[in-house]
mmCIF file of C-alpha atoms in Angstrom:
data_model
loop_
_atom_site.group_PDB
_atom_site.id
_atom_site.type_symbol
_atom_site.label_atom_id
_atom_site.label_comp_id
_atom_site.label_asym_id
_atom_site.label_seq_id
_atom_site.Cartn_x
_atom_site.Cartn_y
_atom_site.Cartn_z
ATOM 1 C CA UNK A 1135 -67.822 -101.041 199.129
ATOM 2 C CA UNK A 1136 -68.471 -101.181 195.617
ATOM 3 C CA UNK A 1137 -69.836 -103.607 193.163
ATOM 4 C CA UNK A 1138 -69.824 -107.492 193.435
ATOM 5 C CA UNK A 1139 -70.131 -110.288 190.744
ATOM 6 C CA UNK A 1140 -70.732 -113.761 191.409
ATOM 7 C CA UNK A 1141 -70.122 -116.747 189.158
ATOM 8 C CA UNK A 1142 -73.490 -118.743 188.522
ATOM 9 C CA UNK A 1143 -73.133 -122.573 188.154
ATOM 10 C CA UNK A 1144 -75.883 -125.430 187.747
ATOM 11 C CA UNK A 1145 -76.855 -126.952 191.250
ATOM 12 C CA UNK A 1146 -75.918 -130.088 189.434
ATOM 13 C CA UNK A 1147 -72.285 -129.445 188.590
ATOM 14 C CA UNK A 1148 -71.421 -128.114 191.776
ATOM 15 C CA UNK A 1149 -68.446 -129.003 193.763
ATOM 16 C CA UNK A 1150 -66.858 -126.400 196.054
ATOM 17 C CA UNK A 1151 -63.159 -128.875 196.550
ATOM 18 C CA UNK A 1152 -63.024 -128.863 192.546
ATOM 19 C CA UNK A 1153 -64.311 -125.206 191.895
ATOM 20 C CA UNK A 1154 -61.337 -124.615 194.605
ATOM 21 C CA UNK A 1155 -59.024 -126.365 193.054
ATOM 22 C CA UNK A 1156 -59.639 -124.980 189.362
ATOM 23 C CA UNK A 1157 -59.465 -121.531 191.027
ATOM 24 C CA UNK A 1158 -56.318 -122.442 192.739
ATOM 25 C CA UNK A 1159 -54.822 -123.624 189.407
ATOM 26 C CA UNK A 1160 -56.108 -119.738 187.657
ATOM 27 C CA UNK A 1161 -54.742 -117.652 190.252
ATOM 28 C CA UNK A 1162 -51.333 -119.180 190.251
ATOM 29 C CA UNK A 1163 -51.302 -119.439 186.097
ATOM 30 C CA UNK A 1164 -51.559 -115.570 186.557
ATOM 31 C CA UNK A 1165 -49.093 -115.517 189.072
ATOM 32 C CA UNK A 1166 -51.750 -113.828 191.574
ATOM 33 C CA UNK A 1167 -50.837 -114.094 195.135
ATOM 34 C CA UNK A 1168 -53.823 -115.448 197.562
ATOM 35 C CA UNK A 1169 -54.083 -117.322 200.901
ATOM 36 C CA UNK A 1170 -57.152 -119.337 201.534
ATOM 37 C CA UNK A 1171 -59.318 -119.908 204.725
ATOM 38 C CA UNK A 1172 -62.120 -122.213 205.497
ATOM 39 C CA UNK A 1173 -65.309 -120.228 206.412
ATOM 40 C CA UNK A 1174 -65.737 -121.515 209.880
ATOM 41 C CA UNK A 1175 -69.470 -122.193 209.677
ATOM 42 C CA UNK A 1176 -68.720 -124.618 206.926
ATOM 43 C CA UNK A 1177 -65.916 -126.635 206.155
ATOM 44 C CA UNK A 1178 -66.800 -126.807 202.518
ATOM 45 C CA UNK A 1179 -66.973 -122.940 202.102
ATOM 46 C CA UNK A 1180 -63.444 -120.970 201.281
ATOM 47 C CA UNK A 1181 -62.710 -117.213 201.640
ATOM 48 C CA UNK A 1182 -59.792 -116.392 199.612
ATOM 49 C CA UNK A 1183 -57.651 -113.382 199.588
ATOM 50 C CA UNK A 1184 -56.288 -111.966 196.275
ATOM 51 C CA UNK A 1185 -53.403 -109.499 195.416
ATOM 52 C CA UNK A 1186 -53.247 -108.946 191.403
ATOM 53 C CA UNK A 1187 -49.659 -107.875 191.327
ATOM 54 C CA UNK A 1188 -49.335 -106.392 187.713
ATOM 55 C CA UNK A 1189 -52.194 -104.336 188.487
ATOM 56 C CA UNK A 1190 -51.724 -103.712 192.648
ATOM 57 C CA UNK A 1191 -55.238 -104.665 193.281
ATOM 58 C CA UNK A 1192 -56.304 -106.539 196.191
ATOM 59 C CA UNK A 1193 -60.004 -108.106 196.464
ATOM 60 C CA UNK A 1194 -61.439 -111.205 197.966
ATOM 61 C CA UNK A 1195 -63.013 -114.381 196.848
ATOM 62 C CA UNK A 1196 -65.488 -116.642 198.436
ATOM 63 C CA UNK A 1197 -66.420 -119.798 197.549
ATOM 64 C CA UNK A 1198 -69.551 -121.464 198.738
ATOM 65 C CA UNK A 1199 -70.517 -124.896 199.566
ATOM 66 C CA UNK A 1200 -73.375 -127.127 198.017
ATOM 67 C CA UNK A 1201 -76.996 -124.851 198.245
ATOM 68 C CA UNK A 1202 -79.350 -125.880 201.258
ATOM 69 C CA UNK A 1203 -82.632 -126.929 199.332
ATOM 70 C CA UNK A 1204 -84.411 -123.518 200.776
ATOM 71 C CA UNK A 1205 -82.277 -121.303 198.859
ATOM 72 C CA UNK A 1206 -82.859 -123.335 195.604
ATOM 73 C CA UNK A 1207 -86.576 -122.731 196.460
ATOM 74 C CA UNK A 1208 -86.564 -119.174 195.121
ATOM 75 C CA UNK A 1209 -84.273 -119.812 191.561
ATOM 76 C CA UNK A 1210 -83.530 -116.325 191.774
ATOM 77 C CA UNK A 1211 -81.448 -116.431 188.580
ATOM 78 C CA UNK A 1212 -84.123 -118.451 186.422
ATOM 79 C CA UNK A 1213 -84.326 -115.778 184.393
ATOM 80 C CA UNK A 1214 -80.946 -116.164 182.518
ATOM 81 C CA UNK A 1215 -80.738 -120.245 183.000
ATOM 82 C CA UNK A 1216 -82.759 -122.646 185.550
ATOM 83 C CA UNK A 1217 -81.121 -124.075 188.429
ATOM 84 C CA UNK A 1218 -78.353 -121.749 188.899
ATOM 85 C CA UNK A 1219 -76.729 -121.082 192.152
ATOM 86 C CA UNK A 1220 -74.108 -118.618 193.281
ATOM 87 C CA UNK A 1221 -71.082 -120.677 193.457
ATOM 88 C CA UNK A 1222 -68.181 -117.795 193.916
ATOM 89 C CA UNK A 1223 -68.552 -113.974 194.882
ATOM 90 C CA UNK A 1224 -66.327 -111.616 194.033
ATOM 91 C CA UNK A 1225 -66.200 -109.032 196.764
ATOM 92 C CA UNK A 1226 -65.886 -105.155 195.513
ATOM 93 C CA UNK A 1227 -64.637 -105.656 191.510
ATOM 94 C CA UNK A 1228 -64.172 -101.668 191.828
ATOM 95 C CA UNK A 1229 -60.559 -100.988 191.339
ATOM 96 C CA UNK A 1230 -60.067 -104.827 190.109
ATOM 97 C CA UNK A 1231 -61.654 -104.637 187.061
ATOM 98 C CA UNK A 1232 -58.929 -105.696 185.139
ATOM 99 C CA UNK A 1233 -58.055 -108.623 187.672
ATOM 100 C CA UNK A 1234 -61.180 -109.772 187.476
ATOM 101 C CA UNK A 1235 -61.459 -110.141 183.209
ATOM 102 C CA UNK A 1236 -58.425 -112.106 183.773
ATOM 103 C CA UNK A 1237 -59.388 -114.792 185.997
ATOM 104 C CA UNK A 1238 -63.372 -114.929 183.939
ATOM 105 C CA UNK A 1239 -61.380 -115.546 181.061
ATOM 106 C CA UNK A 1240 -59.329 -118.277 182.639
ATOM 107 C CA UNK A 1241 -62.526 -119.791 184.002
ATOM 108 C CA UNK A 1242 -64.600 -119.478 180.928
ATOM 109 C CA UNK A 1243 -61.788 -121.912 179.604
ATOM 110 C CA UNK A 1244 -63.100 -124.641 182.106
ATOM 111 C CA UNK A 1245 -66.317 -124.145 182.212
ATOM 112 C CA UNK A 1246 -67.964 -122.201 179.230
ATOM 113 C CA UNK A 1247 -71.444 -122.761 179.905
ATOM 114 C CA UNK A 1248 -71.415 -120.791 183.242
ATOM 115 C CA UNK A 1249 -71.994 -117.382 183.796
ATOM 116 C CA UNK A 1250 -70.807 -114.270 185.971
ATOM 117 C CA UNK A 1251 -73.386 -111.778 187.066
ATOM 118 C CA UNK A 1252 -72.983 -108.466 188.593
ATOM 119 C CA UNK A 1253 -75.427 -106.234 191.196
ATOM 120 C CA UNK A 1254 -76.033 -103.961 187.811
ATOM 121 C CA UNK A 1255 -78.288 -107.481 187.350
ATOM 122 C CA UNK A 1256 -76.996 -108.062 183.551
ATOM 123 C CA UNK A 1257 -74.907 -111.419 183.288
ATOM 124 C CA UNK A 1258 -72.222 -112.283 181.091
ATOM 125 C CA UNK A 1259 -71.655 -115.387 179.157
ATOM 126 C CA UNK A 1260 -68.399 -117.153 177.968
ATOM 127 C CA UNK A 1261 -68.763 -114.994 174.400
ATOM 128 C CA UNK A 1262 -68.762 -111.798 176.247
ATOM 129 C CA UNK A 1263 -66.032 -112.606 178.892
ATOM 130 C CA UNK A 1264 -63.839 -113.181 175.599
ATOM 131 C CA UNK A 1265 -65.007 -110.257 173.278
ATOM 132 C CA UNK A 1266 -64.287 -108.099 176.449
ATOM 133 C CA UNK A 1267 -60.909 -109.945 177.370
ATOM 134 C CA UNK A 1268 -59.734 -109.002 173.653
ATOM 135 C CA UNK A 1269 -61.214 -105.587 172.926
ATOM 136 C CA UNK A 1270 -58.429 -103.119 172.283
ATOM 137 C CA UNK A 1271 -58.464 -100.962 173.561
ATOM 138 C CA UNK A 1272 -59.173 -102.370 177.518
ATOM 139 C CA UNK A 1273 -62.448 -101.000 178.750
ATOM 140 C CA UNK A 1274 -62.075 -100.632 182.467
ATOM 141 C CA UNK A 1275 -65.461 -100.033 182.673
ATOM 142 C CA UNK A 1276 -66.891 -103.341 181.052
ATOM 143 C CA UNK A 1277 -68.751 -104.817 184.350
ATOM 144 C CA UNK A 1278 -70.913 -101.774 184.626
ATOM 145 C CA UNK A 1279 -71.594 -102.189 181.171
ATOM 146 C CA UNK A 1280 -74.487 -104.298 179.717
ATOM 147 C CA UNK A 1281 -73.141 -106.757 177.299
ATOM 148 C CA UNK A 1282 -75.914 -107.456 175.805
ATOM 149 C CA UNK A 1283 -76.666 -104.078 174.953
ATOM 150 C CA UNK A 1284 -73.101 -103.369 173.735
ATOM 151 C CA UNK A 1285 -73.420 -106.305 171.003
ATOM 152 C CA UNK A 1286 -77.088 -104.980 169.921
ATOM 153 C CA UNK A 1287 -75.575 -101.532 169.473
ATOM 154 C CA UNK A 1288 -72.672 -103.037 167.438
ATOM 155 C CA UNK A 1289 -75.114 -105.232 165.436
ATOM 156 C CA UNK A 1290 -77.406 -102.096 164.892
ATOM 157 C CA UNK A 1291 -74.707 -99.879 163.772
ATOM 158 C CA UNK A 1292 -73.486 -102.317 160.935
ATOM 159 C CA UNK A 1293 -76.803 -102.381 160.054
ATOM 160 C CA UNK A 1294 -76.923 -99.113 159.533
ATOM 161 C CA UNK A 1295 -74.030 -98.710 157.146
ATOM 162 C CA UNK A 1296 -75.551 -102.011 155.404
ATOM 163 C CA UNK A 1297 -78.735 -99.634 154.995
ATOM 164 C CA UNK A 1298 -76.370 -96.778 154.176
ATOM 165 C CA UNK A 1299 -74.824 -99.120 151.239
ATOM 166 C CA UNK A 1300 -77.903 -100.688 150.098
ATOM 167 C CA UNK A 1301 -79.534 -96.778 149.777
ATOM 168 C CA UNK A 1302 -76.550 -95.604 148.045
ATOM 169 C CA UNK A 1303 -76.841 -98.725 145.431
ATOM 170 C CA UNK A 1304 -80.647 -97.384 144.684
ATOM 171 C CA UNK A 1305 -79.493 -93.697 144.219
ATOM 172 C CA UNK A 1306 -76.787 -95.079 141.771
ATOM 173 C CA UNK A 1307 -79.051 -97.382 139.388
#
């Protein structure tokens, strides 16, 4: 199995019928094919089963219902925002990397304050999921890629030839 990524939402703006629904609405705006099942522990819990046809990739989806106060307890994802909770999982992204961009993007649209994070334990944000959707050319590769360390490198290398300008201006005078 290979990596998963799960989309972080505030305790306080979750609802598992209307994260449903609004994932619904993305898969079949990208004409993805999916059937849905209740998690039979929990009525308010959905395990969804994706097929990307454009790309032939097949992964699954889970969504989860409200958190149980014991699993807020530990705020296991304080360090990026407080009160988040792990409201979908995306089961294996390896192989559906590209699948996956699409539907962040879409859902970045709804709600651009949330975040996806990966087991590489980086996160990305609403900026990245966009500078990633539109890079040309595609980056398969781009969940097992920091973000945050691919903007710092970008930032550092225009430094750099700012420096390299600014040095050349000296020489010149």
């Amino acid at each position: 199995m290979g990596t998963s990524g799960m989309f972080l939402k505030k305790v306080s703006c979750f609802n598992p019928k209307r994260t449903l629904k609004d994932i619904k609405e993305i898969l079949n705006s990208l004409n993805f094919v999916y059937c849905i099942d209740s998690v039979s522990s929990n009525e308010n819990s959905y395990h969804l089963g994706i097929n990307d046809p454009v790309c032939n990739s097949d992964f699954c989806m889970y969504i989860f219902d409200n958190p149980k106060i014991e699993y807020l307890e530990d705020d296991n994802f304080s360090w990026i925002s407080p009160k988040l909770y792990t409201a979908i999982l995306i089961e294996d992204i390896s192989e559906n990397e590209k699948s996956v961009l699409k539907i962040l993007y879409e859902y970045f649209k709804l709600y651009p304050d949330e975040y996806f994070y990966t087991e590489e334990e980086w996160f990305y944000d609403k900026n990245d999921i966009e500078r990633i959707y539109f890079e040309n050319p595609y980056d398969n590769k781009w969940c097992y890629n920091n973000p945050k360390e691919k903007k710092f490198s970008q930032i550092k290398c225009v430094m750099q030839i700012v420096d390299l300008d600014a040095s050349i201006m000296d020489i010149s005078i």
